[in-house]
């Protein structure tokens, strides 16, 4: 699905003006900015989907990309620990934390796996809660709100264009999430509210439309992911809690003992026993991690090792956000 909106006729004249230069940390954030900003922005991601966002070296070449940026967008929550050094090295007053040119895309999102006390004890990479918020499509609605607000704050003259593009963005996510038929019947915003409250599936099971349960009208990712509800999977890194929480999977275990901490011999033994005892069919991981241990676990237990994209560009199929979520669901349903 290619849904980057064209500028409206009203916005076309303003497009002749100098574009806002936006730099993002992740390609998923680049995609959101490009969708809502349209032809009014020039946007670039510092990372590709084949890179671990936890482990980036703040090189001068990256600092140079930020030196003349109007807006810098990062997830925050400790995901990009290298970001502070980049901002400092860029010597760009506009993108300092607290300025209009800096955005934490995760603002306003309900965090999962948030510890009582923030700590990096034993190398834990998630001291403030899980930062992989973009893997829940409903969180991307909030990210869109945040990006829209930042663009309007910097370029209020084009508010009408940003607003129109945001509406297209939201409509596209609604249909991708629930399917066009159900969105047409109930409205995307209503479906989102019910799903966030955990009430959507029970509502659709109880209500009928033309003599059949409304659940039969559920399409999109929610419909396609129904075989995943309750399915047990072993994941490598704790990247997936937002996806798991939204689509109803069960993370039986993680290969890493803590985020960023390699498994001990005892942990490997526990995993083998667990996979055997529960007949867990899948070990899932992202390609930028070392697959030697998961591959050995798969060979020893008979589970299938599946590579899934954590971000746009993480696999050859994941060419935009829609196709990224498609690729994750398809891979997990297939095994």
Short mmCIF file of C-alpha atoms in Angstrom, two decimals:
data_model
loop_
_atom_site.label_atom_id
_atom_site.label_comp_id
_atom_site.label_asym_id
_atom_site.label_seq_id
_atom_site.Cartn_x
_atom_site.Cartn_y
_atom_site.Cartn_z
CA UNK A 1 0.00 0.00 0.00
CA UNK A 2 1.59 3.29 -1.10
CA UNK A 3 -0.18 6.06 0.74
CA UNK A 4 2.10 9.07 0.97
CA UNK A 5 -0.42 11.80 0.20
CA UNK A 6 0.01 14.38 -2.48
CA UNK A 7 -0.25 17.97 -1.38
CA UNK A 8 -3.63 19.52 -1.87
CA UNK A 9 -3.98 22.27 -4.43
CA UNK A 10 -4.01 24.75 -1.57
CA UNK A 11 -0.67 23.47 -0.31
CA UNK A 12 1.02 23.28 -3.70
CA UNK A 13 1.93 26.95 -3.78
CA UNK A 14 3.58 26.81 -0.38
CA UNK A 15 5.62 23.79 -1.52
CA UNK A 16 7.76 26.14 -3.59
CA UNK A 17 9.13 27.57 -0.36
CA UNK A 18 12.12 26.00 1.36
CA UNK A 19 11.24 22.64 2.89
CA UNK A 20 11.65 21.82 6.55
CA UNK A 21 14.69 19.62 7.05
CA UNK A 22 13.78 16.77 9.39
CA UNK A 23 16.13 14.08 10.68
CA UNK A 24 14.81 11.01 12.50
CA UNK A 25 16.56 8.21 14.30
CA UNK A 26 14.44 5.36 12.89
CA UNK A 27 13.05 4.70 9.40
CA UNK A 28 9.60 4.22 10.97
CA UNK A 29 9.72 7.80 12.23
CA UNK A 30 10.97 8.93 8.83
CA UNK A 31 7.91 7.27 7.30
CA UNK A 32 5.51 9.11 9.63
CA UNK A 33 7.17 12.48 9.01
CA UNK A 34 7.14 11.89 5.26
CA UNK A 35 3.48 10.92 5.31
CA UNK A 36 2.26 13.88 7.35
CA UNK A 37 4.80 16.39 6.05
CA UNK A 38 4.36 15.41 2.41
CA UNK A 39 6.15 17.72 -0.03
CA UNK A 40 6.69 20.31 2.69
CA UNK A 41 9.49 18.34 4.33
CA UNK A 42 12.81 16.80 3.45
CA UNK A 43 13.27 13.88 5.82
CA UNK A 44 16.09 11.41 6.43
CA UNK A 45 16.59 8.59 8.93
CA UNK A 46 19.97 8.14 10.60
CA UNK A 47 19.45 4.38 10.87
CA UNK A 48 18.32 1.67 8.53
CA UNK A 49 16.02 -1.13 9.59
CA UNK A 50 19.00 -3.49 9.55
CA UNK A 51 20.71 -1.66 12.43
CA UNK A 52 20.25 -2.14 16.17
CA UNK A 53 19.01 1.24 17.48
CA UNK A 54 20.55 0.52 20.86
CA UNK A 55 24.06 0.33 19.44
CA UNK A 56 25.00 3.22 17.16
CA UNK A 57 28.31 5.06 17.27
CA UNK A 58 27.78 8.86 17.31
CA UNK A 59 30.06 9.58 14.35
CA UNK A 60 30.85 13.07 13.01
CA UNK A 61 29.06 12.14 9.77
CA UNK A 62 25.82 11.70 11.72
CA UNK A 63 26.39 14.93 13.64
CA UNK A 64 26.77 16.72 10.31
CA UNK A 65 23.31 15.56 9.24
CA UNK A 66 21.86 17.26 12.32
CA UNK A 67 23.84 20.47 12.02
CA UNK A 68 21.23 22.26 9.89
CA UNK A 69 18.11 20.26 10.78
CA UNK A 70 14.92 22.15 11.62
CA UNK A 71 13.51 19.15 13.50
CA UNK A 72 15.09 16.09 15.09
CA UNK A 73 12.76 13.22 15.98
CA UNK A 74 13.78 10.35 18.26
CA UNK A 75 11.89 7.73 20.23
CA UNK A 76 13.52 8.57 23.57
CA UNK A 77 13.06 6.32 26.63
CA UNK A 78 16.74 5.44 26.50
CA UNK A 79 16.47 3.69 23.12
CA UNK A 80 18.97 6.03 21.47
CA UNK A 81 21.56 6.46 24.23
CA UNK A 82 23.91 7.87 21.61
CA UNK A 83 21.48 10.66 20.71
CA UNK A 84 22.67 13.14 23.34
CA UNK A 85 26.22 13.02 21.99
CA UNK A 86 24.92 13.58 18.47
CA UNK A 87 22.89 16.61 19.51
CA UNK A 88 25.86 18.07 21.36
CA UNK A 89 28.21 17.46 18.45
CA UNK A 90 25.81 18.93 15.88
CA UNK A 91 26.02 22.38 17.52
CA UNK A 92 22.49 23.19 16.37
CA UNK A 93 20.56 25.28 18.88
CA UNK A 94 17.25 24.46 17.19
CA UNK A 95 17.28 20.75 18.05
CA UNK A 96 18.28 20.87 21.70
CA UNK A 97 15.99 18.98 24.08
CA UNK A 98 13.18 21.33 25.07
CA UNK A 99 13.33 23.38 21.86
CA UNK A 100 10.68 23.32 19.12
CA UNK A 101 13.09 21.50 16.87
CA UNK A 102 13.37 18.45 19.11
CA UNK A 103 10.67 15.79 19.46
CA UNK A 104 10.38 12.67 21.57
CA UNK A 105 7.98 10.66 19.42
CA UNK A 106 7.00 8.46 22.38
CA UNK A 107 5.41 11.32 24.35
CA UNK A 108 1.93 10.40 25.55
CA UNK A 109 2.23 6.66 24.97
CA UNK A 110 1.40 4.27 27.80
CA UNK A 111 4.63 2.42 28.52
CA UNK A 112 4.88 -1.30 29.12
CA UNK A 113 7.47 -3.15 31.21
CA UNK A 114 8.17 0.01 33.16
CA UNK A 115 10.37 -0.83 36.17
CA UNK A 116 9.71 0.56 39.63
CA UNK A 117 13.23 2.01 39.60
CA UNK A 118 15.15 3.01 36.48
CA UNK A 119 18.46 1.14 36.39
CA UNK A 120 20.99 -0.24 33.95
CA UNK A 121 22.09 -2.93 36.38
CA UNK A 122 23.68 -5.90 34.60
CA UNK A 123 23.49 -4.12 31.24
CA UNK A 124 19.70 -3.81 31.01
CA UNK A 125 18.88 -1.68 27.94
CA UNK A 126 15.32 -0.83 29.01
CA UNK A 127 15.68 1.09 32.28
CA UNK A 128 12.69 3.42 31.71
CA UNK A 129 10.26 0.90 30.27
CA UNK A 130 10.19 -0.79 26.90
CA UNK A 131 11.03 1.76 24.18
CA UNK A 132 9.97 -0.29 21.12
CA UNK A 133 6.66 1.52 20.99
CA UNK A 134 6.28 1.64 17.18
CA UNK A 135 5.46 -2.09 16.95
CA UNK A 136 1.90 -1.42 18.12
CA UNK A 137 0.10 0.26 15.21
CA UNK A 138 -2.19 2.14 17.60
CA UNK A 139 0.86 3.79 19.14
CA UNK A 140 1.67 5.09 15.69
CA UNK A 141 -1.50 7.18 15.86
CA UNK A 142 -0.01 8.95 18.89
CA UNK A 143 3.33 9.28 17.11
CA UNK A 144 1.43 10.88 14.22
CA UNK A 145 -0.18 13.37 16.61
CA UNK A 146 3.24 14.26 18.00
CA UNK A 147 4.81 14.70 14.56
CA UNK A 148 1.87 16.80 13.40
CA UNK A 149 2.21 19.07 16.44
CA UNK A 150 5.94 19.53 15.86
CA UNK A 151 5.52 20.36 12.17
CA UNK A 152 2.74 22.87 12.85
CA UNK A 153 4.81 24.51 15.60
CA UNK A 154 7.63 25.08 13.11
CA UNK A 155 5.53 25.86 10.05
CA UNK A 156 2.11 27.13 11.09
CA UNK A 157 1.48 28.67 7.66
CA UNK A 158 0.96 25.16 6.29
CA UNK A 159 -1.26 23.85 9.09
CA UNK A 160 -4.09 23.09 6.69
CA UNK A 161 -1.90 20.82 4.57
CA UNK A 162 -0.46 19.01 7.59
CA UNK A 163 -3.98 18.55 8.93
CA UNK A 164 -5.22 17.06 5.65
CA UNK A 165 -2.25 14.71 5.44
CA UNK A 166 -2.73 13.63 9.05
CA UNK A 167 -6.34 12.69 8.33
CA UNK A 168 -5.20 10.53 5.40
CA UNK A 169 -2.53 8.97 7.63
CA UNK A 170 -5.05 8.10 10.34
CA UNK A 171 -7.56 6.70 7.85
CA UNK A 172 -4.86 4.49 6.34
CA UNK A 173 -3.89 3.11 9.76
CA UNK A 174 -7.54 2.51 10.69
CA UNK A 175 -8.14 0.46 7.55
CA UNK A 176 -4.86 -1.42 7.85
CA UNK A 177 -5.65 -2.28 11.46
CA UNK A 178 -9.32 -3.25 11.25
CA UNK A 179 -10.12 -3.62 7.56
CA UNK A 180 -12.12 -1.14 5.45
CA UNK A 181 -15.51 -2.81 5.95
CA UNK A 182 -15.52 -2.57 9.75
CA UNK A 183 -14.11 0.96 9.65
CA UNK A 184 -16.94 1.98 7.34
CA UNK A 185 -19.53 0.43 9.66
CA UNK A 186 -18.29 1.72 13.03
CA UNK A 187 -15.65 4.38 12.39
CA UNK A 188 -11.93 4.07 12.98
CA UNK A 189 -11.84 6.28 16.06
CA UNK A 190 -14.57 4.18 17.74
CA UNK A 191 -12.70 0.96 16.97
CA UNK A 192 -9.47 2.38 18.36
CA UNK A 193 -11.16 3.45 21.60
CA UNK A 194 -12.68 0.00 22.13
CA UNK A 195 -9.47 -1.82 21.28
CA UNK A 196 -7.42 0.33 23.66
CA UNK A 197 -9.87 -0.57 26.42
CA UNK A 198 -9.62 -4.26 25.56
CA UNK A 199 -13.31 -4.39 24.64
CA UNK A 200 -13.29 -4.71 20.85
CA UNK A 201 -13.26 -8.47 20.30
CA UNK A 202 -15.95 -9.20 22.90
CA UNK A 203 -18.11 -6.42 21.41
CA UNK A 204 -17.73 -7.82 17.90
CA UNK A 205 -18.55 -11.35 19.11
CA UNK A 206 -21.76 -10.22 20.81
CA UNK A 207 -23.10 -7.79 18.21
CA UNK A 208 -24.61 -8.82 14.91
CA UNK A 209 -24.89 -7.16 11.52
CA UNK A 210 -27.37 -8.54 9.01
CA UNK A 211 -27.75 -11.72 11.04
CA UNK A 212 -24.06 -12.50 11.43
CA UNK A 213 -21.58 -11.65 14.20
CA UNK A 214 -19.76 -8.38 13.58
CA UNK A 215 -16.56 -10.31 14.23
CA UNK A 216 -16.88 -11.69 10.70
CA UNK A 217 -16.33 -8.16 9.41
CA UNK A 218 -13.00 -7.79 11.22
CA UNK A 219 -10.21 -7.53 8.68
CA UNK A 220 -6.82 -5.87 8.44
CA UNK A 221 -4.05 -6.81 10.82
CA UNK A 222 -6.48 -7.60 13.63
CA UNK A 223 -8.29 -10.12 11.46
CA UNK A 224 -5.15 -11.63 9.98
CA UNK A 225 -3.55 -11.99 13.42
CA UNK A 226 -6.42 -13.92 15.02
CA UNK A 227 -4.48 -17.23 14.70
CA UNK A 228 -1.77 -15.65 16.87
CA UNK A 229 -4.02 -15.11 19.88
CA UNK A 230 -2.62 -17.28 22.67
CA UNK A 231 0.22 -18.61 20.50
CA UNK A 232 3.44 -19.15 22.46
CA UNK A 233 6.67 -17.83 20.96
CA UNK A 234 10.23 -17.50 22.24
CA UNK A 235 11.68 -14.14 21.22
CA UNK A 236 15.35 -13.19 21.22
CA UNK A 237 15.22 -9.59 22.52
CA UNK A 238 12.46 -7.79 24.39
CA UNK A 239 11.50 -5.71 21.37
CA UNK A 240 8.04 -7.14 20.97
CA UNK A 241 5.90 -6.44 24.04
CA UNK A 242 3.78 -3.78 22.30
CA UNK A 243 3.13 -6.07 19.33
CA UNK A 244 2.45 -8.99 21.70
CA UNK A 245 0.09 -6.93 23.83
CA UNK A 246 -1.87 -5.69 20.83
CA UNK A 247 -2.22 -8.96 18.94
CA UNK A 248 -2.54 -11.43 21.81
CA UNK A 249 0.56 -13.58 21.51
CA UNK A 250 2.32 -15.08 24.52
CA UNK A 251 6.05 -14.44 24.95
CA UNK A 252 6.95 -17.69 26.66
CA UNK A 253 10.54 -16.57 27.19
CA UNK A 254 13.33 -14.44 25.78
CA UNK A 255 16.71 -15.81 24.71
CA UNK A 256 18.42 -12.84 26.39
CA UNK A 257 18.17 -12.99 30.18
CA UNK A 258 17.80 -9.20 30.24
CA UNK A 259 17.64 -6.81 27.29
CA UNK A 260 21.16 -6.72 25.87
CA UNK A 261 22.50 -9.47 28.15
CA UNK A 262 23.61 -12.71 26.44
CA UNK A 263 22.10 -15.92 27.81
CA UNK A 264 24.06 -17.97 30.32
CA UNK A 265 24.48 -21.73 30.04
CA UNK A 266 21.74 -22.14 32.64
CA UNK A 267 19.41 -19.89 30.64
CA UNK A 268 20.00 -21.98 27.51
CA UNK A 269 19.13 -25.15 29.40
CA UNK A 270 15.94 -23.55 30.74
CA UNK A 271 14.97 -22.54 27.21
CA UNK A 272 15.51 -26.04 25.83
CA UNK A 273 13.39 -27.53 28.62
CA UNK A 274 10.66 -24.91 28.13
CA UNK A 275 10.47 -25.30 24.36
CA UNK A 276 10.29 -29.09 24.69
CA UNK A 277 7.75 -29.09 27.51
CA UNK A 278 5.37 -26.64 25.82
CA UNK A 279 6.08 -27.68 22.22
CA UNK A 280 6.75 -24.04 21.35
CA UNK A 281 6.91 -23.89 17.55
CA UNK A 282 8.82 -20.66 16.93
CA UNK A 283 11.93 -18.79 18.02
CA UNK A 284 11.66 -15.29 16.55
CA UNK A 285 14.40 -12.71 16.19
CA UNK A 286 15.59 -9.72 14.21
CA UNK A 287 18.41 -10.18 11.71
CA UNK A 288 20.86 -7.70 13.29
CA UNK A 289 21.36 -9.98 16.32
CA UNK A 290 23.79 -12.89 16.33
CA UNK A 291 21.72 -15.94 15.46
CA UNK A 292 24.21 -18.59 16.59
CA UNK A 293 22.52 -19.34 19.93
CA UNK A 294 18.93 -19.21 18.60
CA UNK A 295 19.97 -21.45 15.69
CA UNK A 296 21.41 -24.02 18.12
CA UNK A 297 18.26 -23.86 20.23
CA UNK A 298 16.12 -24.40 17.15
CA UNK A 299 18.21 -27.36 16.02
CA UNK A 300 18.12 -28.96 19.46
CA UNK A 301 14.39 -28.47 20.05
CA UNK A 302 12.87 -28.70 16.58
CA UNK A 303 11.45 -25.18 16.81
CA UNK A 304 11.61 -23.00 13.70
CA UNK A 305 13.91 -19.98 13.78
CA UNK A 306 12.03 -17.10 12.15
CA UNK A 307 13.50 -13.71 11.24
CA UNK A 308 11.04 -10.84 11.53
CA UNK A 309 11.58 -7.12 10.86
CA UNK A 310 11.76 -4.86 13.87
CA UNK A 311 11.60 -1.79 11.66
CA UNK A 312 11.04 -0.67 8.08
CA UNK A 313 13.82 -2.22 6.01
CA UNK A 314 14.44 -5.01 8.50
CA UNK A 315 13.64 -7.61 5.82
CA UNK A 316 13.29 -7.27 2.07
CA UNK A 317 9.48 -7.35 2.39
CA UNK A 318 9.34 -4.52 4.94
CA UNK A 319 9.47 -1.59 2.53
CA UNK A 320 7.06 0.64 4.48
CA UNK A 321 5.26 0.49 7.82
CA UNK A 322 2.22 -1.34 6.45
CA UNK A 323 4.38 -4.02 4.85
CA UNK A 324 6.51 -4.29 7.99
CA UNK A 325 3.54 -5.22 10.18
CA UNK A 326 2.28 -7.50 7.40
CA UNK A 327 5.65 -9.27 7.31
CA UNK A 328 5.71 -9.82 11.09
CA UNK A 329 2.19 -11.24 11.20
CA UNK A 330 2.65 -13.38 8.10
CA UNK A 331 5.89 -14.92 9.40
CA UNK A 332 4.47 -15.74 12.83
CA UNK A 333 1.19 -17.14 11.48
CA UNK A 334 3.03 -19.36 8.99
CA UNK A 335 4.99 -21.35 11.59
#
